[in-house]
Short mmCIF file of C-alpha atoms and ligand atoms in Angstrom, two decimals:
data_model
loop_
_atom_site.label_atom_id
_atom_site.label_comp_id
_atom_site.label_asym_id
_atom_site.label_seq_id
_atom_site.Cartn_x
_atom_site.Cartn_y
_atom_site.Cartn_z
CA MET M 7 0.00 0.00 0.00
CA LYS M 8 1.30 3.45 -0.87
CA LYS M 9 1.82 5.33 2.38
CA PHE M 10 3.20 8.58 1.10
CA ASN M 11 1.63 11.52 -0.65
CA PHE M 12 -1.86 11.14 0.74
CA GLY M 13 -1.66 14.56 2.34
CA PRO M 14 -4.80 16.65 2.41
CA LYS M 15 -5.05 19.38 -0.20
CA LYS M 16 -6.40 21.81 2.33
CA TRP M 17 -3.61 24.37 1.96
CA LEU M 18 -4.53 25.36 -1.55
CA GLY M 19 -6.59 28.38 -0.50
CA MET M 20 -4.44 31.43 -1.07
CA THR M 21 -3.82 34.33 1.21
CA GLY M 22 -0.75 35.62 -0.52
CA LEU M 23 -1.36 39.22 0.43
CA ALA M 24 -1.64 38.28 4.09
CA ALA M 25 1.60 36.37 3.75
CA VAL M 26 3.35 39.40 2.34
CA LEU M 27 2.02 41.65 5.07
CA ALA M 28 2.96 39.16 7.74
CA LEU M 29 6.53 39.03 6.52
CA GLY M 30 6.76 42.76 6.02
CA ALA M 31 8.08 42.19 2.53
CA CYS M 32 7.86 44.87 -0.11
CA SER M 33 6.90 44.46 -3.72
CA SER M 34 9.79 43.90 -6.06
CA GLY M 35 7.92 45.43 -8.99
CA GLY M 36 6.44 44.09 -12.19
CA GLY M 37 7.46 40.85 -13.80
CA ALA M 38 8.61 39.10 -10.64
CA THR M 39 7.68 35.50 -10.07
CA SER M 40 5.40 35.73 -7.10
CA GLY M 41 5.70 33.41 -4.14
CA ALA M 42 2.31 32.49 -2.86
CA ALA M 43 -0.32 33.06 -5.52
CA GLY M 44 -1.84 36.48 -5.44
CA SER M 45 1.27 38.21 -4.18
CA ASP M 46 3.29 40.68 -6.24
CA ALA M 47 6.46 40.40 -4.18
CA SER M 48 9.07 37.95 -5.40
CA LEU M 49 9.33 34.70 -3.50
CA GLY M 50 12.84 35.76 -2.40
CA ASP M 51 11.52 38.95 -0.84
CA GLN M 52 8.67 37.11 0.83
CA VAL M 53 10.96 34.60 2.52
CA LYS M 54 13.69 37.22 3.10
CA HIS M 55 16.02 35.20 0.87
CA LYS M 56 16.26 32.47 3.49
CA ILE M 57 16.29 28.72 3.00
CA ILE M 58 15.48 26.90 6.23
CA GLY M 59 18.10 24.19 6.71
CA ILE M 60 18.85 21.56 9.33
CA ASP M 61 21.95 20.52 11.31
CA PRO M 62 25.19 21.90 9.80
CA GLY M 63 26.80 18.44 9.41
CA ALA M 64 23.99 17.10 7.19
CA GLY M 65 24.96 16.43 3.60
CA ILE M 66 21.89 18.30 2.40
CA MET M 67 23.46 21.48 3.84
CA THR M 68 26.59 21.01 1.70
CA ALA M 69 24.41 20.26 -1.33
CA THR M 70 22.34 23.39 -0.66
CA GLN M 71 25.45 25.58 -0.45
CA LYS M 72 26.40 24.07 -3.80
CA ALA M 73 22.94 24.86 -5.19
CA ILE M 74 23.33 28.46 -3.99
CA ASP M 75 26.57 28.66 -6.03
CA ASP M 76 25.29 26.67 -9.01
CA TYR M 77 22.18 28.81 -9.43
CA GLY M 78 23.81 32.14 -8.55
CA LEU M 79 21.60 32.71 -5.49
CA ASP M 80 24.09 35.28 -4.20
CA ASP M 81 21.78 37.12 -1.85
CA TRP M 82 20.31 33.93 -0.31
CA THR M 83 21.22 32.53 3.12
CA LEU M 84 20.97 28.94 4.27
CA VAL M 85 19.76 28.97 7.88
CA GLU M 86 21.30 26.30 10.13
CA GLY M 87 19.25 24.58 12.81
CA SER M 88 17.96 21.05 13.26
CA SER M 89 15.38 18.87 11.55
CA ALA M 90 13.05 19.47 14.51
CA ALA M 91 13.39 23.25 14.12
CA MET M 92 12.88 22.97 10.36
CA ASN M 93 9.75 20.87 10.86
CA ALA M 94 8.43 23.47 13.32
CA ALA M 95 9.10 26.35 10.90
CA LEU M 96 7.40 24.48 8.09
CA ASP M 97 4.36 23.70 10.23
CA LYS M 98 4.06 27.32 11.34
CA ALA M 99 4.35 28.67 7.78
CA ILE M 100 1.78 26.23 6.41
CA LYS M 101 -0.73 27.05 9.14
CA LYS M 102 -0.52 30.70 8.05
CA GLU M 103 -0.18 29.82 4.35
CA ASP M 104 3.06 31.77 4.28
CA PRO M 105 5.67 30.90 1.68
CA ILE M 106 8.70 28.98 2.97
CA ILE M 107 11.60 27.05 1.44
CA VAL M 108 13.16 24.19 3.39
CA THR M 109 15.80 21.56 2.83
CA GLY M 110 13.77 18.37 2.48
CA TRP M 111 14.21 14.72 1.71
CA THR M 112 12.27 11.56 1.02
CA PRO M 113 11.41 9.30 2.74
CA HIS M 114 9.88 11.79 5.15
CA TRP M 115 6.47 11.97 6.81
CA MET M 116 6.20 15.66 5.87
CA PHE M 117 5.06 14.62 2.38
CA SER M 118 2.17 12.70 3.95
CA LYS M 119 1.18 15.41 6.38
CA TYR M 120 1.41 18.40 4.04
CA ASP M 121 0.92 19.11 0.37
CA LEU M 122 4.52 19.79 -0.69
CA LYS M 123 6.67 19.73 -3.80
CA TYR M 124 10.35 19.62 -4.64
CA LEU M 125 11.71 22.54 -6.65
CA GLU M 126 13.15 21.14 -9.88
CA ASP M 127 16.92 20.95 -9.92
CA PRO M 128 18.02 21.10 -13.58
CA LYS M 129 21.67 21.63 -12.59
CA LYS M 130 21.60 18.47 -10.42
CA SER M 131 23.09 20.15 -7.37
CA TYR M 132 21.35 17.45 -5.32
CA GLY M 133 22.59 14.57 -7.48
CA GLU M 134 20.44 11.96 -9.14
CA ALA M 135 20.00 8.41 -7.90
CA GLU M 136 20.64 8.62 -4.15
CA GLU M 137 20.62 5.57 -1.90
CA ILE M 138 20.89 4.97 1.83
CA HIS M 139 23.78 2.61 2.56
CA THR M 140 24.73 0.56 5.57
CA ILE M 141 28.37 0.99 6.58
CA ALA M 142 30.30 -1.17 9.02
CA ARG M 143 33.55 -0.87 10.92
CA GLN M 144 36.50 -2.89 9.77
CA GLY M 145 36.59 -6.28 11.44
CA LEU M 146 32.84 -6.53 12.13
CA LYS M 147 32.62 -9.56 9.86
CA GLU M 148 35.21 -11.46 11.92
CA ASP M 149 34.05 -10.24 15.33
CA HIS M 150 30.26 -10.52 14.86
CA PRO M 151 29.51 -12.54 11.72
CA GLU M 152 25.78 -12.80 12.56
CA ALA M 153 25.43 -9.03 12.91
CA TYR M 154 27.41 -8.54 9.72
CA GLN M 155 25.16 -10.97 7.87
CA PHE M 156 21.97 -9.38 9.14
CA LEU M 157 23.15 -5.84 8.35
CA SER M 158 24.16 -6.99 4.86
CA ASN M 159 20.72 -8.55 4.33
CA PHE M 160 18.71 -5.59 5.63
CA GLN M 161 16.98 -3.70 2.82
CA TRP M 162 13.59 -2.07 2.84
CA THR M 163 11.38 0.37 0.96
CA GLU M 164 10.24 3.94 1.31
CA ASP M 165 6.68 2.81 2.07
CA GLU M 166 7.89 0.45 4.79
CA MET M 167 9.96 3.17 6.43
CA GLY M 168 6.94 5.46 6.07
CA GLU M 169 4.86 3.19 8.29
CA ILE M 170 7.30 3.66 11.17
CA MET M 171 7.93 7.37 10.56
CA ILE M 172 4.25 8.24 10.44
CA ALA M 173 3.51 6.23 13.58
CA ILE M 174 6.29 8.13 15.38
CA GLN M 175 5.02 11.44 14.05
CA ASP M 176 1.55 10.50 15.33
CA GLY M 177 2.98 10.09 18.83
CA THR M 178 4.01 6.42 19.07
CA ALA M 179 7.40 5.89 20.75
CA PRO M 180 10.08 4.82 18.22
CA GLU M 181 10.68 1.44 19.94
CA GLN M 182 6.95 0.73 19.89
CA ALA M 183 6.56 1.81 16.26
CA ALA M 184 9.42 -0.52 15.32
CA ALA M 185 7.97 -3.41 17.36
CA ASP M 186 4.57 -2.88 15.68
CA PHE M 187 6.20 -2.94 12.25
CA ALA M 188 8.11 -6.16 12.99
CA GLU M 189 4.90 -7.78 14.21
CA ALA M 190 2.96 -6.64 11.15
CA HIS M 191 5.62 -7.86 8.67
CA PRO M 192 6.91 -11.22 9.89
CA GLU M 193 7.78 -12.31 6.34
CA ARG M 194 10.15 -9.35 5.91
CA VAL M 195 11.81 -10.00 9.26
CA ALA M 196 12.19 -13.67 8.24
CA GLU M 197 13.93 -12.67 4.98
CA TRP M 198 16.41 -10.44 6.79
CA THR M 199 17.21 -13.00 9.49
CA ASP M 200 17.10 -16.10 7.27
CA GLY M 201 19.73 -18.66 8.25
CA ILE M 202 21.32 -16.47 10.94
CA LYS M 203 21.97 -18.25 14.21
CA PRO M 204 20.95 -16.15 17.23
CA VAL M 205 23.67 -15.05 19.64
CA SER M 206 23.40 -14.60 23.39
CA GLY M 207 23.62 -10.97 24.31
CA ASP M 208 26.54 -9.72 22.17
CA THR M 209 26.56 -5.93 22.21
CA ILE M 210 26.39 -3.98 18.96
CA THR M 211 26.51 -0.19 18.72
CA LEU M 212 24.78 1.54 15.83
CA ALA M 213 25.54 5.20 15.07
CA TYR M 214 22.78 7.40 13.68
CA VAL M 215 21.66 11.02 13.46
CA ALA M 216 18.33 12.32 14.80
CA TRP M 217 16.87 12.70 11.31
CA ASP M 218 13.34 11.26 11.17
CA SER M 219 14.28 8.71 8.51
CA GLU M 220 17.26 7.49 10.51
CA ILE M 221 15.37 7.27 13.81
CA ALA M 222 13.02 4.88 11.96
CA SER M 223 15.78 2.66 10.50
CA PHE M 224 17.76 2.51 13.74
CA SER M 225 14.68 1.62 15.77
CA LEU M 226 13.63 -1.20 13.47
CA VAL M 227 17.08 -2.77 13.23
CA GLN M 228 17.53 -2.49 16.99
CA ASN M 229 14.21 -4.26 17.50
CA VAL M 230 14.90 -7.11 15.07
CA MET M 231 18.49 -7.68 16.22
CA GLN M 232 17.40 -7.75 19.85
CA GLU M 233 14.14 -9.68 19.57
CA LYS M 234 15.04 -12.16 16.84
CA LEU M 235 18.83 -12.48 17.00
CA GLY M 236 19.66 -12.08 20.68
CA PHE M 237 21.87 -8.99 20.43
CA LYS M 238 21.96 -6.05 22.82
CA VAL M 239 21.87 -3.03 20.49
CA ASN M 240 23.00 0.39 21.68
CA GLY M 241 22.25 3.55 19.77
CA MET M 242 24.91 6.23 19.43
CA GLN M 243 22.96 9.33 18.47
CA VAL M 244 25.39 11.92 17.12
CA GLU M 245 25.85 14.47 14.33
CA ALA M 246 26.70 13.29 10.82
CA GLY M 247 30.48 13.90 11.08
CA PRO M 248 30.86 11.98 14.36
CA MET M 249 28.64 9.21 12.96
CA TRP M 250 31.07 8.53 10.11
CA LEU M 251 34.10 9.06 12.35
CA GLY M 252 32.57 6.74 14.96
CA VAL M 253 32.35 3.85 12.47
CA ALA M 254 35.79 4.67 11.02
CA GLN M 255 37.31 4.57 14.52
CA SER M 256 35.30 1.52 15.59
CA ASP M 257 33.50 3.44 18.36
CA ALA M 258 30.38 2.22 16.57
CA ASP M 259 29.99 -1.13 14.80
CA ALA M 260 27.84 0.14 11.96
CA SER M 261 25.45 2.80 10.73
CA LEU M 262 22.34 2.56 8.56
CA ALA M 263 22.47 6.27 7.71
CA ALA M 264 25.07 6.75 4.95
CA TRP M 265 23.43 8.70 2.11
CA LEU M 266 25.40 8.05 -1.10
CA PRO M 267 26.78 8.73 -3.60
CA LEU M 268 26.27 12.49 -3.26
CA THR M 269 24.80 13.53 0.09
CA HIS M 270 27.66 12.14 2.19
CA ALA M 271 30.31 12.29 -0.55
CA ASP M 272 32.65 14.36 1.64
CA TYR M 273 32.43 11.86 4.49
CA TRP M 274 32.88 8.95 2.11
CA ALA M 275 35.98 10.59 0.61
CA LYS M 276 37.41 11.04 4.08
CA TYR M 277 36.59 7.64 5.59
CA GLN M 278 36.22 5.17 2.72
CA ASP M 279 39.47 3.38 3.60
CA LYS M 280 38.36 2.88 7.20
CA VAL M 281 34.75 1.69 6.76
CA GLU M 282 33.14 -1.12 4.82
CA ASP M 283 30.16 -0.33 2.56
CA LEU M 284 27.56 -3.11 3.00
CA GLY M 285 25.45 -1.72 0.15
CA ALA M 286 22.11 0.04 -0.09
CA ASN M 287 19.45 -0.55 2.55
CA MET M 288 17.12 1.70 0.51
CA THR M 289 17.19 2.94 -3.07
CA GLY M 290 15.35 5.77 -4.81
CA VAL M 291 15.73 8.31 -2.03
CA LYS M 292 16.00 12.02 -2.72
CA THR M 293 17.05 15.37 -1.26
CA GLY M 294 16.36 18.92 -2.42
CA LEU M 295 14.58 22.17 -1.79
CA VAL M 296 10.96 21.71 -0.78
CA VAL M 297 8.10 24.21 -0.71
CA PRO M 298 4.38 23.99 0.07
CA SER M 299 2.40 23.37 -3.13
CA TYR M 300 0.77 26.81 -2.88
CA VAL M 301 4.16 28.41 -3.64
CA GLU M 302 4.19 29.18 -7.36
CA ALA M 303 7.89 28.54 -8.03
CA THR M 304 8.55 25.20 -9.69
CA SER M 305 12.34 25.24 -10.11
CA ILE M 306 15.36 26.40 -8.12
CA GLU M 307 16.00 28.62 -11.13
CA ASP M 308 12.85 30.59 -10.22
CA LEU M 309 14.58 31.80 -7.04
CA THR M 310 16.72 34.23 -9.02
CA LYS M 311 13.65 36.03 -10.36
N1 PBE Y 10 19.23 13.96 5.39
C1 PBE Y 10 18.48 12.81 5.83
C2 PBE Y 10 20.62 13.58 5.62
C3 PBE Y 10 20.68 12.22 5.20
C4 PBE Y 10 19.37 11.71 5.73
C5 PBE Y 10 18.92 14.17 4.01
C6 PBE Y 10 18.88 15.07 6.24
C7 PBE Y 10 21.73 14.51 5.16
O1 PBE Y 10 21.43 15.54 4.57
O2 PBE Y 10 22.89 14.26 5.46
#
């Protein structure tokens, strides 16, 4: 069942003028591409030339700086914060039908909750076919062959991750959302654990970042490794840089949160000799600039107008 993109279309009513007044923006004159429909001010003026970003270590921040260069968005600023702060800003803007531009990615529950769209990226600043990879520390295969096998087997889909993310967003605790998923999909759990002999209490540490997608993957893998394979799984919740460094230095055994080839290209370049790539745990993922559907712009190129 398709779990994403069933968001209500209730934000399509326009109050562009109110948005302009609320932001105190002034009209940029004739011919400008307006932001919210009905407004004469350019989208840039309406959002004060700000893109709402997330934590500075996230690859999407590097990609967005690149987009700012690639598209000549000289007077634009990328605002640093966290995914929680970005989600809050997006929610606030949508409630008022104000224009807003955020750094966004899929899978993410925001596309289910709100009516959103990616701005087209003809210059490919955000890459093309992104995947989420599982990376392991050197020596994991020898030290914990069962964990290595399971982590190599683990692969899932955007819709499956969406079930956990949306449950968490609706208020279910991550561990419970993961347990519910494992119970609802025994055949998937059986595929991932097929032929692996359970251990008795070996400890495995998984590094991850508090991005909604990664909270979902960590929680599910922790649940399955603990409940079905007898591991004790610790989470090491850190920023993106320390996550990669943690696996490279063997402070963590593995991470499910390596976005490649583009999003974490800098980290990969730095640590590829010290980590092992176990392959994609999800394909067809995406990052970019995201706006509510009521914003008229359709491409990053429109931001220069
Ligand atoms: N993200 C979600 C991450 C990868 C997962 C897109 C925020 C990043 O930008 O590094």
